[in-house]
XYZ file of C-alpha atoms in Angstrom:
88
model
C 0.000 0.000 0.000
C 1.351 3.432 -0.932
C 1.483 6.573 1.150
C 1.311 9.827 -0.770
C 2.391 12.897 1.210
C 1.024 16.071 -0.343
C 2.347 18.510 2.232
C 5.639 20.198 1.293
C 6.706 20.876 4.897
C 6.154 17.234 5.879
C 8.001 15.975 2.820
C 10.954 18.269 3.508
C 11.081 17.146 7.138
C 11.111 13.469 6.132
C 13.837 14.120 3.558
C 15.930 15.999 6.120
C 15.577 13.209 8.686
C 16.489 10.597 6.075
C 19.523 12.575 4.917
C 20.794 13.227 8.462
C 20.507 9.584 9.434
C 21.525 8.073 6.111
C 18.182 6.325 5.684
C 15.742 5.765 2.877
C 12.595 7.884 2.999
C 10.577 4.805 3.918
C 12.903 3.899 6.779
C 12.915 7.499 8.071
C 9.114 7.505 8.193
C 9.053 4.019 9.775
C 11.479 4.990 12.543
C 9.756 8.290 13.271
C 6.317 6.695 13.488
C 7.562 3.835 15.670
C 9.233 6.327 17.982
C 6.001 8.272 18.382
C 3.956 5.111 18.901
C 6.440 3.990 21.545
C 5.968 7.251 23.430
C 2.217 6.617 23.524
C 2.809 3.249 25.158
C 4.927 4.551 28.036
C 3.422 4.096 31.444
C 2.603 7.156 33.499
C 5.420 6.177 35.858
C 7.914 6.031 32.987
C 6.735 9.389 31.677
C 7.120 10.887 35.152
C 10.585 9.339 35.519
C 11.711 10.789 32.183
C 10.368 14.223 33.068
C 12.113 14.098 36.439
C 15.399 13.025 34.785
C 15.165 15.859 32.272
C 14.432 18.305 35.072
C 17.379 17.103 37.143
C 19.634 17.227 34.087
C 18.603 20.809 33.358
C 19.347 21.802 36.940
C 22.809 20.216 36.739
C 23.532 21.731 33.325
C 22.786 25.238 34.559
C 24.283 24.817 38.026
C 20.974 25.305 39.808
C 20.665 23.819 43.258
C 17.517 21.802 43.833
C 14.709 23.285 45.881
C 14.143 22.181 49.448
C 11.110 20.207 48.380
C 10.552 18.229 45.240
C 7.995 19.394 42.755
C 5.033 17.164 42.225
C 4.519 15.510 38.850
C 1.551 17.830 38.250
C 3.678 20.902 38.990
C 6.355 19.691 36.562
C 3.764 18.858 33.907
C 2.167 22.288 34.281
C 5.514 24.059 33.859
C 6.597 21.947 30.908
C 3.216 22.122 29.250
C 2.085 18.521 29.469
C -1.580 17.702 29.490
C -3.427 14.400 29.785
C -2.427 13.499 26.193
C 1.254 14.409 26.389
C 2.841 17.688 25.436
C 0.666 20.706 24.808
């Protein structure tokens, strides 16, 4: 079955991804879609762990000392922009 992309921006993005990774267009689309599908399957705990790791990494990167209390997952999600379906 064929997939016909009629959106220039999408086509350019797929071509760029394929070129950067040395992939065929088909493989670039396959990997990108699988990556997105994998994100959908993450448990809430895994999502929270990844957000917390990113937060801690950002603090270390910028030399910021952690607060006296940890932020709740909801507080982190609100700051980052996550909603019940993921980002934004």
